[in-house]
Amino acid sequence: MFHIILLLTLFGPCVVVKGFMNTELALIFFRGKHLKHNVVLTCSEKKGQVEILKNLTKEKDMVISVKLIKNLDIHGSIVFDYNKAGVVLDVDCVGAEELLIRSRRYRVFDTKTFWLMLHSSNNYGHLFRYVNLNVDSDIKVAYPANDSEISNKKYTIDDVYNQAYEKDGEFKSKEAGFYDTQYGYQVLEKENKYFVRRNLTGVKFRSAVVVPDPIDGSLDDYLRNDRDLELNPLNRFHARLMQYCRDYLNYR
Ligand SMILES: *[C@@H]1O[C@H](CO)[C@@H](O)[C@H](O)[C@H]1NC(C)=O
Ligand SMILES: *[C@@H]1O[C@H](CO)[C@@H](O)[C@H](O)[C@H]1NC(C)=O
Ligand SMILES: *[C@@H]1O[C@H](CO)[C@@H](O)[C@H](O)[C@H]1NC(C)=O
């Protein structure tokens, strides 16, 4: 009992996670993407929020608001109907995972919302287990490049996505660049996003086929077969189209 109390006392302050914010990185990210509407999501207490806001208002020609992750009104805070928006989210915060999961119900992981998530280490994959990061989403995760360089503020930046969360897609992450105080935000995005993300291994699409007459053999053979093509041309056409796409994109 004594040990437990001691542990709680020792590690108590750690439970109140201050998060992992870097306002310089947030600013350079917003600026680089030419974003006018921006949100920084944090779990800092009032004083921390004021400091973040103070650091961010150095930038005059963009709107940046600072909001608390806890009980965030996602629709009111992140969804900017027709405008591009930038969101910096401190995923080191307690409550960040819950926010990510809650975000599934809104179209916030899309082509016009640019996310930069800050984490204290490269061990962040578990946060995205239940999150629908569509194949068209734009999400970067930044974390300190290695332990020795925290003072130098060097970060590794990964590109993360999931091709089809609801269809058994897998969470993917790949190093995309870095950030440091000397060279700034260095992420090259020369390749087409959809080309880079074209491997849909693991994704399962389901479809229904109605066959007008009883068939011999397997459905697969029937759909690939040219016999009596006039009886069922459309299903066979679709089946072949899907087959070609499947061979190219590796889904099932
Ligand atoms: C705000 O700016 C100061 C001075 O540049 C810096 O030391 C501090 O870490 C910044 N705060 C945050 C939360 O990034
Ligand atoms: C950390 O960075 C330094 C300097 O770039 C490098 O020499 C070292 O190998 C790195 N350590 C790890 C664990 O990556
Ligand atoms: C597609 O991804 C799977 C799983 O990540 C991998 O095993 C396979 O080699 C990849 N295929 C291509 C063509 O890159």
PDB file of C-alpha atoms and ligand atoms in Angstrom:
ATOM      1  CA  MET A   1       0.000   0.000   0.000  1.00  0.00           C
ATOM      2  CA  PHE A   2       2.807   2.303   0.994  1.00  0.00           C
ATOM      3  CA  HIS A   3       4.552   1.673  -2.320  1.00  0.00           C
ATOM      4  CA  ILE A   4       1.496   2.534  -4.302  1.00  0.00           C
ATOM      5  CA  ILE A   5       1.002   5.796  -2.494  1.00  0.00           C
ATOM      6  CA  LEU A   6       4.659   6.643  -2.948  1.00  0.00           C
ATOM      7  CA  LEU A   7       4.460   5.907  -6.682  1.00  0.00           C
ATOM      8  CA  LEU A   8       1.399   8.043  -7.064  1.00  0.00           C
ATOM      9  CA  THR A   9       3.105  10.856  -5.260  1.00  0.00           C
ATOM     10  CA  LEU A  10       6.270  10.498  -7.304  1.00  0.00           C
ATOM     11  CA  PHE A  11       4.591  10.209 -10.641  1.00  0.00           C
ATOM     12  CA  GLY A  12       1.549  12.242  -9.816  1.00  0.00           C
ATOM     13  CA  PRO A  13       2.664  15.382 -11.644  1.00  0.00           C
ATOM     14  CA  CYS A  14       3.354  13.324 -14.795  1.00  0.00           C
ATOM     15  CA  VAL A  15      -0.304  12.428 -15.044  1.00  0.00           C
ATOM     16  CA  VAL A  16      -1.156  16.059 -15.623  1.00  0.00           C
ATOM     17  CA  VAL A  17       0.427  15.949 -19.049  1.00  0.00           C
ATOM     18  CA  LYS A  18       1.599  19.317 -20.227  1.00  0.00           C
ATOM     19  CA  GLY A  19       1.917  18.011 -23.710  1.00  0.00           C
ATOM     20  CA  PHE A  20       4.532  18.684 -26.266  1.00  0.00           C
ATOM     21  CA  MET A  21       4.151  21.973 -28.066  1.00  0.00           C
ATOM     22  CA  ASN A  22       6.561  23.898 -30.252  1.00  0.00           C
ATOM     23  CA  THR A  23       5.056  27.136 -31.477  1.00  0.00           C
ATOM     24  CA  GLU A  24       7.934  27.879 -33.845  1.00  0.00           C
ATOM     25  CA  LEU A  25       7.287  24.640 -35.672  1.00  0.00           C
ATOM     26  CA  ALA A  26       3.539  25.313 -35.697  1.00  0.00           C
ATOM     27  CA  LEU A  27       4.071  28.754 -37.218  1.00  0.00           C
ATOM     28  CA  ILE A  28       6.483  27.604 -39.884  1.00  0.00           C
ATOM     29  CA  PHE A  29       4.051  24.841 -40.814  1.00  0.00           C
ATOM     30  CA  PHE A  30       1.102  27.245 -41.198  1.00  0.00           C
ATOM     31  CA  ARG A  31       3.236  29.716 -43.105  1.00  0.00           C
ATOM     32  CA  GLY A  32       4.710  27.118 -45.450  1.00  0.00           C
ATOM     33  CA  LYS A  33       1.258  25.890 -46.454  1.00  0.00           C
ATOM     34  CA  HIS A  34      -0.108  29.439 -46.839  1.00  0.00           C
ATOM     35  CA  LEU A  35      -2.929  28.718 -44.462  1.00  0.00           C
ATOM     36  CA  LYS A  36      -5.139  31.551 -43.299  1.00  0.00           C
ATOM     37  CA  HIS A  37      -7.283  29.626 -40.805  1.00  0.00           C
ATOM     38  CA  ASN A  38      -5.364  27.780 -38.159  1.00  0.00           C
ATOM     39  CA  VAL A  39      -6.000  26.061 -34.885  1.00  0.00           C
ATOM     40  CA  VAL A  40      -3.596  24.875 -32.239  1.00  0.00           C
ATOM     41  CA  LEU A  41      -4.992  22.193 -29.958  1.00  0.00           C
ATOM     42  CA  THR A  42      -3.332  21.799 -26.604  1.00  0.00           C
ATOM     43  CA  CYS A  43      -3.861  20.545 -23.084  1.00  0.00           C
ATOM     44  CA  SER A  44      -1.811  23.281 -21.403  1.00  0.00           C
ATOM     45  CA  GLU A  45      -3.367  25.057 -18.488  1.00  0.00           C
ATOM     46  CA  LYS A  46      -4.360  28.736 -18.809  1.00  0.00           C
ATOM     47  CA  LYS A  47      -0.828  30.102 -18.395  1.00  0.00           C
ATOM     48  CA  GLY A  48       0.550  27.749 -21.042  1.00  0.00           C
ATOM     49  CA  GLN A  49      -2.248  28.667 -23.422  1.00  0.00           C
ATOM     50  CA  VAL A  50      -1.489  32.353 -23.015  1.00  0.00           C
ATOM     51  CA  GLU A  51       2.181  31.689 -23.787  1.00  0.00           C
ATOM     52  CA  ILE A  52       1.300  29.686 -26.874  1.00  0.00           C
ATOM     53  CA  LEU A  53      -1.066  32.393 -28.068  1.00  0.00           C
ATOM     54  CA  LYS A  54       1.525  35.080 -27.416  1.00  0.00           C
ATOM     55  CA  ASN A  55       4.134  33.208 -29.464  1.00  0.00           C
ATOM     56  CA  LEU A  56       1.704  32.643 -32.307  1.00  0.00           C
ATOM     57  CA  THR A  57       0.390  36.150 -32.671  1.00  0.00           C
ATOM     58  CA  LYS A  58       3.773  37.242 -33.991  1.00  0.00           C
ATOM     59  CA  GLU A  59       2.211  36.361 -37.295  1.00  0.00           C
ATOM     60  CA  LYS A  60      -0.050  39.185 -38.401  1.00  0.00           C
ATOM     61  CA  ASP A  61      -1.755  37.971 -41.566  1.00  0.00           C
ATOM     62  CA  MET A  62      -3.214  34.710 -40.360  1.00  0.00           C
ATOM     63  CA  VAL A  63      -5.891  33.723 -37.914  1.00  0.00           C
ATOM     64  CA  ILE A  64      -4.697  31.311 -35.262  1.00  0.00           C
ATOM     65  CA  SER A  65      -6.783  30.172 -32.367  1.00  0.00           C
ATOM     66  CA  VAL A  66      -5.635  28.125 -29.418  1.00  0.00           C
ATOM     67  CA  LYS A  67      -8.095  25.619 -28.004  1.00  0.00           C
ATOM     68  CA  LEU A  68      -8.222  22.971 -25.350  1.00  0.00           C
ATOM     69  CA  ILE A  69      -8.397  19.373 -26.516  1.00  0.00           C
ATOM     70  CA  LYS A  70     -10.706  18.397 -23.687  1.00  0.00           C
ATOM     71  CA  ASN A  71     -14.369  18.563 -24.720  1.00  0.00           C
ATOM     72  CA  LEU A  72     -13.455  20.308 -27.966  1.00  0.00           C
ATOM     73  CA  ASP A  73     -16.377  21.174 -30.221  1.00  0.00           C
ATOM     74  CA  ILE A  74     -14.877  19.599 -33.339  1.00  0.00           C
ATOM     75  CA  HIS A  75     -17.416  20.905 -35.798  1.00  0.00           C
ATOM     76  CA  GLY A  76     -17.228  24.439 -34.517  1.00  0.00           C
ATOM     77  CA  SER A  77     -13.429  24.473 -34.192  1.00  0.00           C
ATOM     78  CA  ILE A  78     -11.910  22.510 -37.062  1.00  0.00           C
ATOM     79  CA  VAL A  79     -14.447  22.357 -39.867  1.00  0.00           C
ATOM     80  CA  PHE A  80     -14.050  25.464 -42.031  1.00  0.00           C
ATOM     81  CA  ASP A  81     -16.564  24.726 -44.744  1.00  0.00           C
ATOM     82  CA  TYR A  82     -14.832  25.777 -47.948  1.00  0.00           C
ATOM     83  CA  ASN A  83     -11.514  27.007 -46.658  1.00  0.00           C
ATOM     84  CA  LYS A  84      -8.202  25.313 -46.259  1.00  0.00           C
ATOM     85  CA  ALA A  85      -7.233  25.047 -42.630  1.00  0.00           C
ATOM     86  CA  GLY A  86      -4.209  24.080 -40.591  1.00  0.00           C
ATOM     87  CA  VAL A  87      -4.418  22.171 -37.345  1.00  0.00           C
ATOM     88  CA  VAL A  88      -1.548  21.557 -34.981  1.00  0.00           C
ATOM     89  CA  LEU A  89      -2.495  18.912 -32.450  1.00  0.00           C
ATOM     90  CA  ASP A  90      -0.447  17.974 -29.423  1.00  0.00           C
ATOM     91  CA  VAL A  91      -0.893  14.203 -29.447  1.00  0.00           C
ATOM     92  CA  ASP A  92       1.219  13.888 -26.328  1.00  0.00           C
ATOM     93  CA  CYS A  93      -1.751  15.183 -24.373  1.00  0.00           C
ATOM     94  CA  VAL A  94      -4.019  12.907 -22.420  1.00  0.00           C
ATOM     95  CA  GLY A  95      -7.277  13.138 -24.335  1.00  0.00           C
ATOM     96  CA  ALA A  96      -5.670  13.477 -27.770  1.00  0.00           C
ATOM     97  CA  GLU A  97      -6.443   9.874 -28.686  1.00  0.00           C
ATOM     98  CA  GLU A  98     -10.049  10.302 -27.641  1.00  0.00           C
ATOM     99  CA  LEU A  99     -10.241  13.450 -29.791  1.00  0.00           C
ATOM    100  CA  LEU A 100      -8.813  11.582 -32.792  1.00  0.00           C
ATOM    101  CA  ILE A 101     -11.378   8.850 -32.398  1.00  0.00           C
ATOM    102  CA  ARG A 102     -14.178  11.353 -32.003  1.00  0.00           C
ATOM    103  CA  SER A 103     -12.986  13.112 -35.186  1.00  0.00           C
ATOM    104  CA  ARG A 104     -14.009  10.067 -37.224  1.00  0.00           C
ATOM    105  CA  ARG A 105     -17.548  11.409 -37.301  1.00  0.00           C
ATOM    106  CA  TYR A 106     -16.483  14.611 -39.043  1.00  0.00           C
ATOM    107  CA  ARG A 107     -14.782  15.224 -42.353  1.00  0.00           C
ATOM    108  CA  VAL A 108     -11.600  16.597 -40.859  1.00  0.00           C
ATOM    109  CA  PHE A 109      -9.093  14.139 -42.323  1.00  0.00           C
ATOM    110  CA  ASP A 110      -9.547  15.332 -45.877  1.00  0.00           C
ATOM    111  CA  THR A 111      -7.754  17.208 -48.653  1.00  0.00           C
ATOM    112  CA  LYS A 112      -8.259  20.708 -47.263  1.00  0.00           C
ATOM    113  CA  THR A 113      -7.354  20.228 -43.616  1.00  0.00           C
ATOM    114  CA  PHE A 114      -3.623  20.088 -43.029  1.00  0.00           C
ATOM    115  CA  TRP A 115      -2.628  18.402 -39.793  1.00  0.00           C
ATOM    116  CA  LEU A 116       0.630  18.511 -37.938  1.00  0.00           C
ATOM    117  CA  MET A 117       0.691  16.344 -34.843  1.00  0.00           C
ATOM    118  CA  LEU A 118       3.408  16.747 -32.269  1.00  0.00           C
ATOM    119  CA  HIS A 119       4.579  13.808 -30.205  1.00  0.00           C
ATOM    120  CA  SER A 120       7.443  13.395 -27.773  1.00  0.00           C
ATOM    121  CA  SER A 121       8.717  10.182 -29.418  1.00  0.00           C
ATOM    122  CA  ASN A 122       8.398   8.024 -32.516  1.00  0.00           C
ATOM    123  CA  ASN A 123       6.172   5.661 -30.568  1.00  0.00           C
ATOM    124  CA  TYR A 124       2.821   7.121 -31.602  1.00  0.00           C
ATOM    125  CA  GLY A 125       1.255   4.417 -33.820  1.00  0.00           C
ATOM    126  CA  HIS A 126      -1.106   3.198 -31.096  1.00  0.00           C
ATOM    127  CA  LEU A 127      -2.860   6.577 -31.045  1.00  0.00           C
ATOM    128  CA  PHE A 128      -4.195   5.956 -34.546  1.00  0.00           C
ATOM    129  CA  ARG A 129      -5.476   2.400 -34.105  1.00  0.00           C
ATOM    130  CA  TYR A 130      -9.121   3.398 -34.285  1.00  0.00           C
ATOM    131  CA  VAL A 131      -8.850   6.516 -36.403  1.00  0.00           C
ATOM    132  CA  ASN A 132     -10.078   6.917 -39.933  1.00  0.00           C
ATOM    133  CA  LEU A 133      -7.148   8.608 -41.693  1.00  0.00           C
ATOM    134  CA  ASN A 134      -8.483   8.454 -45.236  1.00  0.00           C
ATOM    135  CA  VAL A 135      -6.178   7.860 -48.163  1.00  0.00           C
ATOM    136  CA  ASP A 136      -6.678  11.493 -49.227  1.00  0.00           C
ATOM    137  CA  SER A 137      -5.856  12.961 -45.813  1.00  0.00           C
ATOM    138  CA  ASP A 138      -2.879  15.206 -45.135  1.00  0.00           C
ATOM    139  CA  ILE A 139      -1.373  14.317 -41.774  1.00  0.00           C
ATOM    140  CA  LYS A 140       2.175  14.730 -40.571  1.00  0.00           C
ATOM    141  CA  VAL A 141       3.575  13.643 -37.225  1.00  0.00           C
ATOM    142  CA  ALA A 142       6.626  15.426 -35.830  1.00  0.00           C
ATOM    143  CA  TYR A 143       8.761  14.063 -32.986  1.00  0.00           C
ATOM    144  CA  PRO A 144      12.280  14.810 -31.695  1.00  0.00           C
ATOM    145  CA  ALA A 145      14.817  13.336 -34.108  1.00  0.00           C
ATOM    146  CA  ASN A 146      16.654  11.620 -31.282  1.00  0.00           C
ATOM    147  CA  ASP A 147      17.148  11.982 -27.568  1.00  0.00           C
ATOM    148  CA  SER A 148      20.384  13.875 -27.796  1.00  0.00           C
ATOM    149  CA  GLU A 149      19.003  16.570 -30.014  1.00  0.00           C
ATOM    150  CA  ILE A 150      16.045  17.897 -28.084  1.00  0.00           C
ATOM    151  CA  SER A 151      18.063  20.981 -27.259  1.00  0.00           C
ATOM    152  CA  ASN A 152      18.774  21.541 -30.930  1.00  0.00           C
ATOM    153  CA  LYS A 153      15.050  21.194 -31.647  1.00  0.00           C
ATOM    154  CA  LYS A 154      15.487  18.801 -34.511  1.00  0.00           C
ATOM    155  CA  TYR A 155      12.370  16.835 -35.381  1.00  0.00           C
ATOM    156  CA  THR A 156      11.679  13.956 -37.722  1.00  0.00           C
ATOM    157  CA  ILE A 157       8.492  14.345 -39.724  1.00  0.00           C
ATOM    158  CA  ASP A 158       6.450  11.340 -40.822  1.00  0.00           C
ATOM    159  CA  ASP A 159       3.600  11.141 -43.268  1.00  0.00           C
ATOM    160  CA  VAL A 160       0.771   8.939 -41.939  1.00  0.00           C
ATOM    161  CA  TYR A 161      -2.457   7.564 -43.410  1.00  0.00           C
ATOM    162  CA  ASN A 162      -4.727   4.573 -43.636  1.00  0.00           C
ATOM    163  CA  GLN A 163      -6.018   3.605 -47.086  1.00  0.00           C
ATOM    164  CA  ALA A 164      -9.395   2.408 -45.835  1.00  0.00           C
ATOM    165  CA  TYR A 165      -9.867   2.131 -42.098  1.00  0.00           C
ATOM    166  CA  GLU A 166     -13.370   0.721 -42.348  1.00  0.00           C
ATOM    167  CA  LYS A 167     -12.302  -1.869 -44.924  1.00  0.00           C
ATOM    168  CA  ASP A 168      -9.460  -3.460 -42.972  1.00  0.00           C
ATOM    169  CA  GLY A 169      -6.841  -0.991 -44.189  1.00  0.00           C
ATOM    170  CA  GLU A 170      -3.622  -0.728 -42.201  1.00  0.00           C
ATOM    171  CA  PHE A 171      -2.134   2.320 -40.522  1.00  0.00           C
ATOM    172  CA  LYS A 172       0.948   3.425 -42.481  1.00  0.00           C
ATOM    173  CA  SER A 173       3.707   5.820 -41.570  1.00  0.00           C
ATOM    174  CA  LYS A 174       6.757   6.853 -43.518  1.00  0.00           C
ATOM    175  CA  GLU A 175       9.477   9.378 -42.873  1.00  0.00           C
ATOM    176  CA  ALA A 176       8.855  12.432 -45.030  1.00  0.00           C
ATOM    177  CA  GLY A 177      11.376  15.021 -43.842  1.00  0.00           C
ATOM    178  CA  PHE A 178      12.580  16.977 -40.862  1.00  0.00           C
ATOM    179  CA  TYR A 179      12.412  20.278 -39.056  1.00  0.00           C
ATOM    180  CA  ASP A 180      15.159  22.153 -37.255  1.00  0.00           C
ATOM    181  CA  THR A 181      15.928  25.712 -36.304  1.00  0.00           C
ATOM    182  CA  GLN A 182      18.535  26.048 -39.046  1.00  0.00           C
ATOM    183  CA  TYR A 183      16.768  24.695 -42.145  1.00  0.00           C
ATOM    184  CA  GLY A 184      13.143  25.058 -41.065  1.00  0.00           C
ATOM    185  CA  TYR A 185      10.395  22.712 -42.205  1.00  0.00           C
ATOM    186  CA  GLN A 186      11.852  20.432 -44.871  1.00  0.00           C
ATOM    187  CA  VAL A 187       9.248  18.104 -46.291  1.00  0.00           C
ATOM    188  CA  LEU A 188       9.391  17.511 -50.011  1.00  0.00           C
ATOM    189  CA  GLU A 189       6.057  16.712 -51.566  1.00  0.00           C
ATOM    190  CA  LYS A 190       6.933  16.261 -55.180  1.00  0.00           C
ATOM    191  CA  GLU A 191       5.248  12.934 -55.802  1.00  0.00           C
ATOM    192  CA  ASN A 192       1.534  12.494 -56.291  1.00  0.00           C
ATOM    193  CA  LYS A 193      -0.037  11.463 -52.977  1.00  0.00           C
ATOM    194  CA  TYR A 194      -2.312   8.864 -54.542  1.00  0.00           C
ATOM    195  CA  PHE A 195       0.520   7.310 -56.490  1.00  0.00           C
ATOM    196  CA  VAL A 196       2.629   6.987 -53.351  1.00  0.00           C
ATOM    197  CA  ARG A 197      -0.338   5.507 -51.471  1.00  0.00           C
ATOM    198  CA  ARG A 198      -1.519   3.177 -54.233  1.00  0.00           C
ATOM    199  CA  ASN A 199      -0.651  -0.079 -52.470  1.00  0.00           C
ATOM    200  CA  LEU A 200      -3.955  -1.179 -50.950  1.00  0.00           C
ATOM    201  CA  THR A 201      -2.715  -4.521 -49.605  1.00  0.00           C
ATOM    202  CA  GLY A 202      -5.070  -5.764 -46.905  1.00  0.00           C
ATOM    203  CA  VAL A 203      -8.063  -3.665 -47.925  1.00  0.00           C
ATOM    204  CA  LYS A 204     -11.242  -5.643 -48.575  1.00  0.00           C
ATOM    205  CA  PHE A 205     -14.069  -4.427 -50.776  1.00  0.00           C
ATOM    206  CA  ARG A 206     -17.327  -6.323 -50.884  1.00  0.00           C
ATOM    207  CA  SER A 207     -19.773  -6.421 -53.752  1.00  0.00           C
ATOM    208  CA  ALA A 208     -22.876  -8.397 -54.655  1.00  0.00           C
ATOM    209  CA  VAL A 209     -23.419 -10.282 -57.893  1.00  0.00           C
ATOM    210  CA  VAL A 210     -26.751 -11.578 -59.158  1.00  0.00           C
ATOM    211  CA  VAL A 211     -26.410 -14.538 -61.522  1.00  0.00           C
ATOM    212  CA  PRO A 212     -29.508 -15.043 -63.690  1.00  0.00           C
ATOM    213  CA  ASP A 213     -29.152 -18.838 -64.141  1.00  0.00           C
ATOM    214  CA  PRO A 214     -27.684 -21.652 -62.084  1.00  0.00           C
ATOM    215  CA  ILE A 215     -24.018 -22.074 -62.904  1.00  0.00           C
ATOM    216  CA  ASP A 216     -21.521 -24.911 -62.911  1.00  0.00           C
ATOM    217  CA  GLY A 217     -18.183 -24.362 -61.299  1.00  0.00           C
ATOM    218  CA  SER A 218     -17.088 -21.389 -59.255  1.00  0.00           C
ATOM    219  CA  LEU A 219     -18.500 -17.881 -59.430  1.00  0.00           C
ATOM    220  CA  ASP A 220     -15.019 -16.591 -60.200  1.00  0.00           C
ATOM    221  CA  ASP A 221     -14.737 -18.840 -63.279  1.00  0.00           C
ATOM    222  CA  TYR A 222     -18.185 -17.803 -64.432  1.00  0.00           C
ATOM    223  CA  LEU A 223     -17.375 -14.105 -64.172  1.00  0.00           C
ATOM    224  CA  ARG A 224     -14.088 -14.495 -66.057  1.00  0.00           C
ATOM    225  CA  ASN A 225     -15.598 -16.721 -68.717  1.00  0.00           C
ATOM    226  CA  ASP A 226     -16.842 -15.513 -72.129  1.00  0.00           C
ATOM    227  CA  ARG A 227     -19.473 -18.227 -72.541  1.00  0.00           C
ATOM    228  CA  ASP A 228     -23.051 -16.942 -73.187  1.00  0.00           C
ATOM    229  CA  LEU A 229     -21.799 -13.427 -72.736  1.00  0.00           C
ATOM    230  CA  GLU A 230     -25.142 -11.965 -73.853  1.00  0.00           C
ATOM    231  CA  LEU A 231     -26.803 -13.381 -70.715  1.00  0.00           C
ATOM    232  CA  ASN A 232     -24.792 -11.410 -68.217  1.00  0.00           C
ATOM    233  CA  PRO A 233     -22.402  -8.928 -69.774  1.00  0.00           C
ATOM    234  CA  LEU A 234     -22.541  -6.178 -67.157  1.00  0.00           C
ATOM    235  CA  ASN A 235     -21.572  -8.202 -64.095  1.00  0.00           C
ATOM    236  CA  ARG A 236     -18.731  -9.758 -66.021  1.00  0.00           C
ATOM    237  CA  PHE A 237     -17.541  -6.417 -67.232  1.00  0.00           C
ATOM    238  CA  HIS A 238     -17.532  -5.076 -63.674  1.00  0.00           C
ATOM    239  CA  ALA A 239     -15.882  -8.193 -62.316  1.00  0.00           C
ATOM    240  CA  ARG A 240     -13.035  -7.837 -64.810  1.00  0.00           C
ATOM    241  CA  LEU A 241     -12.644  -4.178 -64.169  1.00  0.00           C
ATOM    242  CA  MET A 242     -12.374  -4.933 -60.442  1.00  0.00           C
ATOM    243  CA  GLN A 243      -9.919  -7.721 -61.210  1.00  0.00           C
ATOM    244  CA  TYR A 244      -7.638  -5.376 -63.133  1.00  0.00           C
ATOM    245  CA  CYS A 245      -7.781  -2.771 -60.382  1.00  0.00           C
ATOM    246  CA  ARG A 246      -7.199  -5.467 -57.794  1.00  0.00           C
ATOM    247  CA  ASP A 247      -4.100  -6.726 -59.576  1.00  0.00           C
ATOM    248  CA  TYR A 248      -2.798  -3.202 -59.743  1.00  0.00           C
ATOM    249  CA  LEU A 249      -3.702  -1.992 -56.265  1.00  0.00           C
ATOM    250  CA  ASN A 250      -3.420  -5.244 -54.276  1.00  0.00           C
ATOM    251  CA  TYR A 251      -6.755  -5.107 -52.467  1.00  0.00           C
ATOM    252  CA  ARG A 252      -9.043  -8.092 -52.060  1.00  0.00           C
TER     253      ARG A 252
HETATM  254  C1  LIG B   1       7.411  30.661 -26.902  1.00  0.00           C
HETATM  255  O1  LIG B   1       8.544  31.385 -27.367  1.00  0.00           O
HETATM  256  C2  LIG B   1       9.655  31.326 -26.472  1.00  0.00           C
HETATM  257  C3  LIG B   1      10.712  32.242 -27.055  1.00  0.00           C
HETATM  258  O2  LIG B   1      10.935  31.991 -28.407  1.00  0.00           O
HETATM  259  C4  LIG B   1      10.139  29.890 -26.334  1.00  0.00           C
HETATM  260  O3  LIG B   1      11.216  29.806 -25.450  1.00  0.00           O
HETATM  261  C5  LIG B   1       8.998  29.024 -25.802  1.00  0.00           C
HETATM  262  O4  LIG B   1       9.382  27.663 -25.760  1.00  0.00           O
HETATM  263  C6  LIG B   1       7.786  29.177 -26.705  1.00  0.00           C
HETATM  264  N1  LIG B   1       6.671  28.437 -26.134  1.00  0.00           N
HETATM  265  C7  LIG B   1       6.119  27.372 -26.700  1.00  0.00           C
HETATM  266  C8  LIG B   1       4.984  26.747 -25.981  1.00  0.00           C
HETATM  267  O5  LIG B   1       6.484  26.915 -27.778  1.00  0.00           O
HETATM  268  C1  LIG B   2      21.385  11.347 -32.741  1.00  0.00           C
HETATM  269  O1  LIG B   2      21.913  12.345 -33.563  1.00  0.00           O
HETATM  270  C2  LIG B   2      23.332  12.384 -33.606  1.00  0.00           C
HETATM  271  C3  LIG B   2      23.743  13.584 -34.422  1.00  0.00           C
HETATM  272  O2  LIG B   2      23.036  13.677 -35.625  1.00  0.00           O
HETATM  273  C4  LIG B   2      23.849  11.082 -34.195  1.00  0.00           C
HETATM  274  O3  LIG B   2      25.251  11.089 -34.220  1.00  0.00           O
HETATM  275  C5  LIG B   2      23.332   9.926 -33.353  1.00  0.00           C
HETATM  276  O4  LIG B   2      23.720   8.697 -33.947  1.00  0.00           O
HETATM  277  C6  LIG B   2      21.826   9.966 -33.210  1.00  0.00           C
HETATM  278  N1  LIG B   2      21.375   8.939 -32.286  1.00  0.00           N
HETATM  279  C7  LIG B   2      20.359   8.121 -32.565  1.00  0.00           C
HETATM  280  C8  LIG B   2      20.000   7.161 -31.485  1.00  0.00           C
HETATM  281  O5  LIG B   2      19.728   8.153 -33.608  1.00  0.00           O
HETATM  282  C1  LIG B   3       2.323  -3.553 -50.654  1.00  0.00           C
HETATM  283  O1  LIG B   3       2.297  -3.574 -49.238  1.00  0.00           O
HETATM  284  C2  LIG B   3       2.500  -4.871 -48.671  1.00  0.00           C
HETATM  285  C3  LIG B   3       2.287  -4.762 -47.172  1.00  0.00           C
HETATM  286  O2  LIG B   3       2.754  -3.589 -46.640  1.00  0.00           O
HETATM  287  C4  LIG B   3       3.888  -5.361 -49.052  1.00  0.00           C
HETATM  288  O3  LIG B   3       4.094  -6.647 -48.511  1.00  0.00           O
HETATM  289  C5  LIG B   3       4.010  -5.418 -50.574  1.00  0.00           C
HETATM  290  O4  LIG B   3       5.303  -5.779 -50.932  1.00  0.00           O
HETATM  291  C6  LIG B   3       3.665  -4.062 -51.180  1.00  0.00           C
HETATM  292  N1  LIG B   3       3.604  -4.193 -52.643  1.00  0.00           N
HETATM  293  C7  LIG B   3       4.182  -3.319 -53.459  1.00  0.00           C
HETATM  294  C8  LIG B   3       4.028  -3.582 -54.915  1.00  0.00           C
HETATM  295  O5  LIG B   3       4.805  -2.347 -53.053  1.00  0.00           O
END
